[in-house]
Tab-separated table of N, CA and C in Angstrom:
chain	number	residue	atom	x	y	z
A	12	MET	N	89.549	138.150	128.825
A	12	MET	CA	89.405	136.813	129.376
A	12	MET	C	89.634	135.805	128.257
A	13	ASP	N	90.649	135.001	128.402
A	13	ASP	CA	90.930	134.025	127.359
A	13	ASP	C	90.198	132.715	127.632
A	14	LEU	N	90.397	131.760	126.764
A	14	LEU	CA	89.684	130.496	126.825
A	14	LEU	C	89.994	129.716	128.100
A	15	GLN	N	91.225	129.743	128.550
A	15	GLN	CA	91.596	129.017	129.772
A	15	GLN	C	90.847	129.568	130.990
A	16	ASP	N	90.737	130.906	131.071
A	16	ASP	CA	90.010	131.516	132.194
A	16	ASP	C	88.526	131.169	132.139
A	17	GLN	N	87.945	131.144	130.953
A	17	GLN	CA	86.535	130.788	130.818
A	17	GLN	C	86.296	129.344	131.231
A	18	LEU	N	87.213	128.466	130.866
A	18	LEU	CA	87.072	127.069	131.261
A	18	LEU	C	87.208	126.895	132.770
A	19	LYS	N	88.103	127.665	133.404
A	19	LYS	CA	88.242	127.597	134.862
A	19	LYS	C	86.973	128.079	135.556
A	20	ASN	N	86.321	129.094	134.991
A	20	ASN	CA	85.070	129.586	135.573
A	20	ASN	C	83.952	128.558	135.435
A	21	LEU	N	83.902	127.861	134.293
A	21	LEU	CA	82.846	126.880	134.081
A	21	LEU	C	83.090	125.592	134.860
A	22	PHE	N	84.363	125.153	134.938
A	22	PHE	CA	84.710	123.910	135.602
A	22	PHE	C	85.821	124.176	136.617
A	23	PRO	N	85.465	124.664	137.825
A	23	PRO	CA	86.505	125.027	138.794
A	23	PRO	C	87.293	123.832	139.332
A	24	ASP	N	86.728	122.627	139.316
A	24	ASP	CA	87.412	121.465	139.871
A	24	ASP	C	88.333	120.768	138.869
A	25	HIS	N	88.263	121.149	137.625
A	25	HIS	CA	89.024	120.452	136.582
A	25	HIS	C	90.497	120.843	136.616
A	26	GLU	N	91.350	119.818	136.539
A	26	GLU	CA	92.788	120.034	136.454
A	26	GLU	C	93.228	119.762	135.016
A	27	PRO	N	93.797	120.737	134.306
A	27	PRO	CA	94.222	120.489	132.919
A	27	PRO	C	95.423	119.553	132.874
A	28	SER	N	95.376	118.625	131.939
A	28	SER	CA	96.484	117.682	131.786
A	28	SER	C	97.577	118.327	130.937
A	29	PRO	N	98.831	117.968	131.213
A	29	PRO	CA	99.918	118.538	130.399
A	29	PRO	C	99.820	118.027	128.961
A	30	GLU	N	100.047	118.935	128.015
A	30	GLU	CA	99.941	118.565	126.608
A	30	GLU	C	101.181	117.792	126.178
A	31	GLU	N	100.933	116.729	125.409
A	31	GLU	CA	102.026	115.915	124.900
A	31	GLU	C	102.421	116.441	123.523
A	32	PRO	N	103.709	116.537	123.267
A	32	PRO	CA	104.123	117.020	121.932
A	32	PRO	C	103.763	116.010	120.850
A	33	ILE	N	103.279	116.501	119.740
A	33	ILE	CA	102.893	115.653	118.623
A	33	ILE	C	104.076	115.553	117.669
A	34	GLU	N	104.468	114.322	117.367
A	34	GLU	CA	105.604	114.113	116.479
A	34	GLU	C	105.136	114.153	115.023
A	35	ALA	N	105.814	114.950	114.220
A	35	ALA	CA	105.482	115.031	112.801
A	35	ALA	C	106.155	113.885	112.058
A	36	VAL	N	105.366	113.148	111.272
A	36	VAL	CA	105.877	112.031	110.506
A	36	VAL	C	106.038	112.489	109.061
A	37	VAL	N	107.235	112.352	108.528
A	37	VAL	CA	107.490	112.740	107.146
A	37	VAL	C	107.024	111.609	106.240
A	38	HIS	N	106.188	111.960	105.260
A	38	HIS	CA	105.625	110.963	104.360
A	38	HIS	C	106.561	110.738	103.182
A	39	GLU	N	106.964	109.492	102.977
A	39	GLU	CA	107.868	109.140	101.889
A	39	GLU	C	107.056	108.596	100.717
A	40	LEU	N	107.325	109.120	99.513
A	40	LEU	CA	106.670	108.621	98.318
A	40	LEU	C	107.375	107.361	97.837
A	41	TYR	N	106.608	106.448	97.285
A	41	TYR	CA	107.142	105.208	96.747
A	41	TYR	C	107.834	105.515	95.424
A	42	VAL	N	109.113	105.225	95.328
A	42	VAL	CA	109.866	105.446	94.089
A	42	VAL	C	109.942	104.112	93.359
A	43	GLN	N	109.471	104.107	92.128
A	43	GLN	CA	109.326	102.866	91.376
A	43	GLN	C	110.480	102.624	90.421
A	44	LYS	N	110.516	101.414	89.865
A	44	LYS	CA	111.560	101.047	88.927
A	44	LYS	C	111.192	101.428	87.501
A	45	GLU	N	109.935	101.287	87.144
A	45	GLU	CA	109.466	101.640	85.806
A	45	GLU	C	109.275	103.142	85.700
A	46	PRO	N	109.587	103.745	84.536
A	46	PRO	CA	109.416	105.196	84.405
A	46	PRO	C	107.949	105.599	84.308
A	47	MET	N	107.653	106.770	84.828
A	47	MET	CA	106.319	107.342	84.682
A	47	MET	C	106.235	107.976	83.301
A	48	ILE	N	105.051	108.001	82.725
A	48	ILE	CA	104.857	108.538	81.381
A	48	ILE	C	104.263	109.932	81.492
A	49	CYS	N	104.920	110.886	80.851
A	49	CYS	CA	104.459	112.273	80.830
A	49	CYS	C	104.140	112.609	79.385
A	50	LYS	N	102.848	112.752	79.054
A	50	LYS	CA	102.474	112.976	77.666
A	50	LYS	C	101.594	114.206	77.506
A	51	PHE	N	101.532	114.665	76.262
A	51	PHE	CA	100.786	115.868	75.898
A	51	PHE	C	99.591	115.450	75.050
A	52	GLU	N	98.421	116.011	75.363
A	52	GLU	CA	97.214	115.761	74.574
A	52	GLU	C	96.435	117.045	74.448
A	53	LYS	N	95.603	117.097	73.428
A	53	LYS	CA	94.654	118.196	73.301
A	53	LYS	C	93.271	117.632	73.578
A	54	ARG	N	92.607	118.228	74.526
A	54	ARG	CA	91.253	117.811	74.874
A	54	ARG	C	90.334	119.011	74.726
A	55	LYS	N	89.358	118.864	73.852
A	55	LYS	CA	88.415	119.954	73.560
A	55	LYS	C	89.151	121.219	73.141
A	56	GLY	N	90.219	121.051	72.391
A	56	GLY	CA	90.990	122.185	71.898
A	56	GLY	C	91.954	122.789	72.903
A	57	LYS	N	91.988	122.270	74.102
A	57	LYS	CA	92.871	122.783	75.152
A	57	LYS	C	94.053	121.849	75.351
A	58	ALA	N	95.202	122.423	75.623
A	58	ALA	CA	96.403	121.624	75.865
A	58	ALA	C	96.361	121.045	77.277
A	59	THR	N	96.668	119.757	77.401
A	59	THR	CA	96.736	119.114	78.715
A	59	THR	C	97.982	118.238	78.793
A	60	THR	N	98.525	118.132	79.967
A	60	THR	CA	99.656	117.245	80.240
A	60	THR	C	99.141	116.116	81.126
A	61	ILE	N	99.435	114.886	80.747
A	61	ILE	CA	98.932	113.725	81.477
A	61	ILE	C	100.119	112.919	82.001
A	62	ILE	N	100.067	112.573	83.283
A	62	ILE	CA	101.116	111.776	83.928
A	62	ILE	C	100.487	110.446	84.332
A	63	GLU	N	101.071	109.352	83.867
A	63	GLU	CA	100.547	108.019	84.152
A	63	GLU	C	101.679	107.088	84.554
A	64	GLY	N	101.302	105.936	85.092
A	64	GLY	CA	102.283	104.890	85.348
A	64	GLY	C	102.819	104.830	86.764
A	65	TYR	N	102.139	105.431	87.735
A	65	TYR	CA	102.604	105.351	89.118
A	65	TYR	C	102.156	104.027	89.715
A	66	GLU	N	103.071	103.321	90.362
A	66	GLU	CA	102.780	101.988	90.891
A	66	GLU	C	102.468	101.978	92.380
A	67	GLY	N	102.621	103.099	93.054
A	67	GLY	CA	102.393	103.153	94.499
A	67	GLY	C	100.914	103.306	94.841
A	68	ALA	N	100.647	103.743	96.051
A	68	ALA	CA	99.284	103.915	96.526
A	68	ALA	C	98.632	105.143	95.888
A	69	ASP	N	97.304	105.090	95.781
A	69	ASP	CA	96.564	106.213	95.192
A	69	ASP	C	96.719	107.480	96.020
A	70	GLU	N	96.777	107.335	97.335
A	70	GLU	CA	96.927	108.513	98.196
A	70	GLU	C	98.243	109.231	97.926
A	71	ASP	N	99.310	108.468	97.703
A	71	ASP	CA	100.602	109.078	97.383
A	71	ASP	C	100.540	109.814	96.052
A	72	PHE	N	99.836	109.224	95.091
A	72	PHE	CA	99.716	109.841	93.772
A	72	PHE	C	98.896	111.133	93.863
A	73	LYS	N	97.884	111.153	94.728
A	73	LYS	CA	97.083	112.372	94.928
A	73	LYS	C	97.928	113.463	95.584
A	74	ILE	N	98.769	113.083	96.526
A	74	ILE	CA	99.659	114.053	97.167
A	74	ILE	C	100.625	114.626	96.144
A	75	LEU	N	101.153	113.766	95.279
A	75	LEU	CA	102.059	114.207	94.222
A	75	LEU	C	101.341	115.142	93.250
A	76	ALA	N	100.092	114.840	92.920
A	76	ALA	CA	99.317	115.695	92.013
A	76	ALA	C	99.106	117.074	92.625
A	77	LYS	N	98.774	117.120	93.887
A	77	LYS	CA	98.560	118.397	94.555
A	77	LYS	C	99.848	119.214	94.602
A	78	GLU	N	100.960	118.544	94.861
A	78	GLU	CA	102.246	119.240	94.930
A	78	GLU	C	102.634	119.823	93.570
A	79	ILE	N	102.404	119.067	92.500
A	79	ILE	CA	102.721	119.559	91.155
A	79	ILE	C	101.847	120.752	90.814
A	80	LYS	N	100.569	120.653	91.139
A	80	LYS	CA	99.647	121.752	90.821
A	80	LYS	C	100.007	123.028	91.574
A	81	THR	N	100.422	122.897	92.825
A	81	THR	CA	100.765	124.091	93.592
A	81	THR	C	102.087	124.688	93.134
A	82	LYS	N	103.066	123.836	92.782
A	82	LYS	CA	104.352	124.364	92.314
A	82	LYS	C	104.217	125.097	90.991
A	83	LEU	N	103.357	124.592	90.104
A	83	LEU	CA	103.185	125.213	88.794
A	83	LEU	C	102.083	126.273	88.785
A	84	SER	N	101.297	126.344	89.842
A	84	SER	CA	100.169	127.280	89.946
A	84	SER	C	99.191	127.103	88.798
A	85	VAL	N	98.811	125.857	88.552
A	85	VAL	CA	97.858	125.544	87.493
A	85	VAL	C	96.770	124.638	88.054
A	86	GLY	N	95.724	124.477	87.278
A	86	GLY	CA	94.642	123.586	87.650
A	86	GLY	C	94.909	122.192	87.136
A	87	GLY	N	94.190	121.260	87.675
A	87	GLY	CA	94.338	119.885	87.232
A	87	GLY	C	93.485	118.977	88.081
A	88	THR	N	93.540	117.691	87.790
A	88	THR	CA	92.741	116.723	88.514
A	88	THR	C	93.454	115.377	88.558
A	89	PHE	N	92.927	114.498	89.402
A	89	PHE	CA	93.420	113.126	89.514
A	89	PHE	C	92.268	112.220	89.130
A	90	LYS	N	92.372	111.542	87.986
A	90	LYS	CA	91.309	110.648	87.519
A	90	LYS	C	91.911	109.376	86.943
A	91	ASP	N	91.279	108.261	87.217
A	91	ASP	CA	91.621	106.976	86.602
A	91	ASP	C	93.118	106.683	86.631
A	92	ASP	N	93.730	106.810	87.778
A	92	ASP	CA	95.163	106.540	87.975
A	92	ASP	C	96.064	107.396	87.083
A	93	SER	N	95.645	108.628	86.813
A	93	SER	CA	96.484	109.557	86.054
A	93	SER	C	96.248	110.972	86.568
A	94	ILE	N	97.279	111.798	86.435
A	94	ILE	CA	97.181	113.206	86.808
A	94	ILE	C	97.005	113.993	85.519
A	95	ILE	N	95.984	114.845	85.465
A	95	ILE	CA	95.724	115.669	84.286
A	95	ILE	C	95.965	117.116	84.697
A	96	ILE	N	96.957	117.749	84.064
A	96	ILE	CA	97.326	119.127	84.349
A	96	ILE	C	96.921	119.990	83.166
A	97	GLN	N	96.330	121.147	83.441
A	97	GLN	CA	95.913	122.055	82.382
A	97	GLN	C	97.131	122.781	81.824
A	98	GLY	N	97.360	122.643	80.521
A	98	GLY	CA	98.481	123.310	79.872
A	98	GLY	C	99.606	122.346	79.551
A	99	ASP	N	100.550	122.815	78.733
A	99	ASP	CA	101.689	121.996	78.331
A	99	ASP	C	102.873	122.313	79.244
A	100	TYR	N	103.043	121.514	80.289
A	100	TYR	CA	104.103	121.717	81.276
A	100	TYR	C	104.981	120.482	81.394
A	101	ARG	N	105.168	119.749	80.302
A	101	ARG	CA	105.920	118.493	80.372
A	101	ARG	C	107.326	118.678	80.907
A	102	ASP	N	108.044	119.687	80.406
A	102	ASP	CA	109.434	119.871	80.831
A	102	ASP	C	109.533	120.207	82.316
A	103	LYS	N	108.673	121.100	82.782
A	103	LYS	CA	108.709	121.494	84.193
A	103	LYS	C	108.311	120.329	85.103
A	104	ILE	N	107.290	119.585	84.678
A	104	ILE	CA	106.841	118.449	85.478
A	104	ILE	C	107.923	117.378	85.531
A	105	MET	N	108.593	117.160	84.402
A	105	MET	CA	109.654	116.156	84.379
A	105	MET	C	110.802	116.534	85.308
A	106	THR	N	111.158	117.823	85.376
A	106	THR	CA	112.228	118.227	86.293
A	106	THR	C	111.789	118.074	87.748
A	107	ILE	N	110.531	118.390	88.051
A	107	ILE	CA	110.024	118.229	89.424
A	107	ILE	C	110.078	116.760	89.829
A	108	LEU	N	109.632	115.873	88.939
A	108	LEU	CA	109.616	114.446	89.257
A	108	LEU	C	111.029	113.873	89.359
A	109	LYS	N	111.948	114.352	88.525
A	109	LYS	CA	113.331	113.869	88.596
A	109	LYS	C	113.997	114.306	89.896
A	110	GLU	N	113.663	115.515	90.386
A	110	GLU	CA	114.206	115.964	91.674
A	110	GLU	C	113.737	115.077	92.811
A	111	LYS	N	112.543	114.517	92.682
A	111	LYS	CA	112.005	113.641	93.719
A	111	LYS	C	112.541	112.213	93.597
A	112	GLY	N	113.262	111.925	92.501
A	112	GLY	CA	113.848	110.598	92.345
A	112	GLY	C	113.099	109.675	91.412
A	113	PHE	N	112.091	110.178	90.704
A	113	PHE	CA	111.329	109.356	89.780
A	113	PHE	C	112.020	109.302	88.420
A	114	LYS	N	111.802	108.210	87.702
A	114	LYS	CA	112.220	108.112	86.319
A	114	LYS	C	111.024	108.542	85.476
A	115	VAL	N	111.268	109.415	84.507
A	115	VAL	CA	110.184	109.959	83.715
A	115	VAL	C	110.492	109.756	82.241
A	116	LYS	N	109.468	109.400	81.486
A	116	LYS	CA	109.611	109.191	80.053
A	116	LYS	C	108.675	110.162	79.342
A	117	ARG	N	109.221	110.914	78.385
A	117	ARG	CA	108.433	111.893	77.636
A	117	ARG	C	107.817	111.186	76.418
A	118	VAL	N	106.505	111.345	76.250
A	118	VAL	CA	105.803	110.710	75.147
A	118	VAL	C	105.087	111.795	74.347
A	119	GLY	N	105.194	111.747	73.051
A	119	GLY	CA	104.507	112.689	72.168
A	119	GLY	C	105.321	113.958	71.955
A	120	GLY	N	105.229	114.505	70.752
A	120	GLY	CA	105.841	115.750	70.291
A	120	GLY	C	107.026	116.272	70.955
């Protein structure tokens, strides 16, 4: 007995309404004129890559941070308008951002 049959038993007078298809909206990231800064730092002896300089909405930047973390399979966080990625992945991050249409500037070493 599936869910539809159980609902018919509980509510015999109810007529189910036809389901409307849900349209998927593709989310576009804001591409800026100024380059984003991709820099390398050591924090507590650990290598970190920091991405700063995004001019769009914070939600878009969080989506971008999640996408970078999943593509590289690394940990990281979004704090104070910057993405902090664990490890030195500047080159890989720069190629990912360039594929999306961002201008990226490498800072440090």
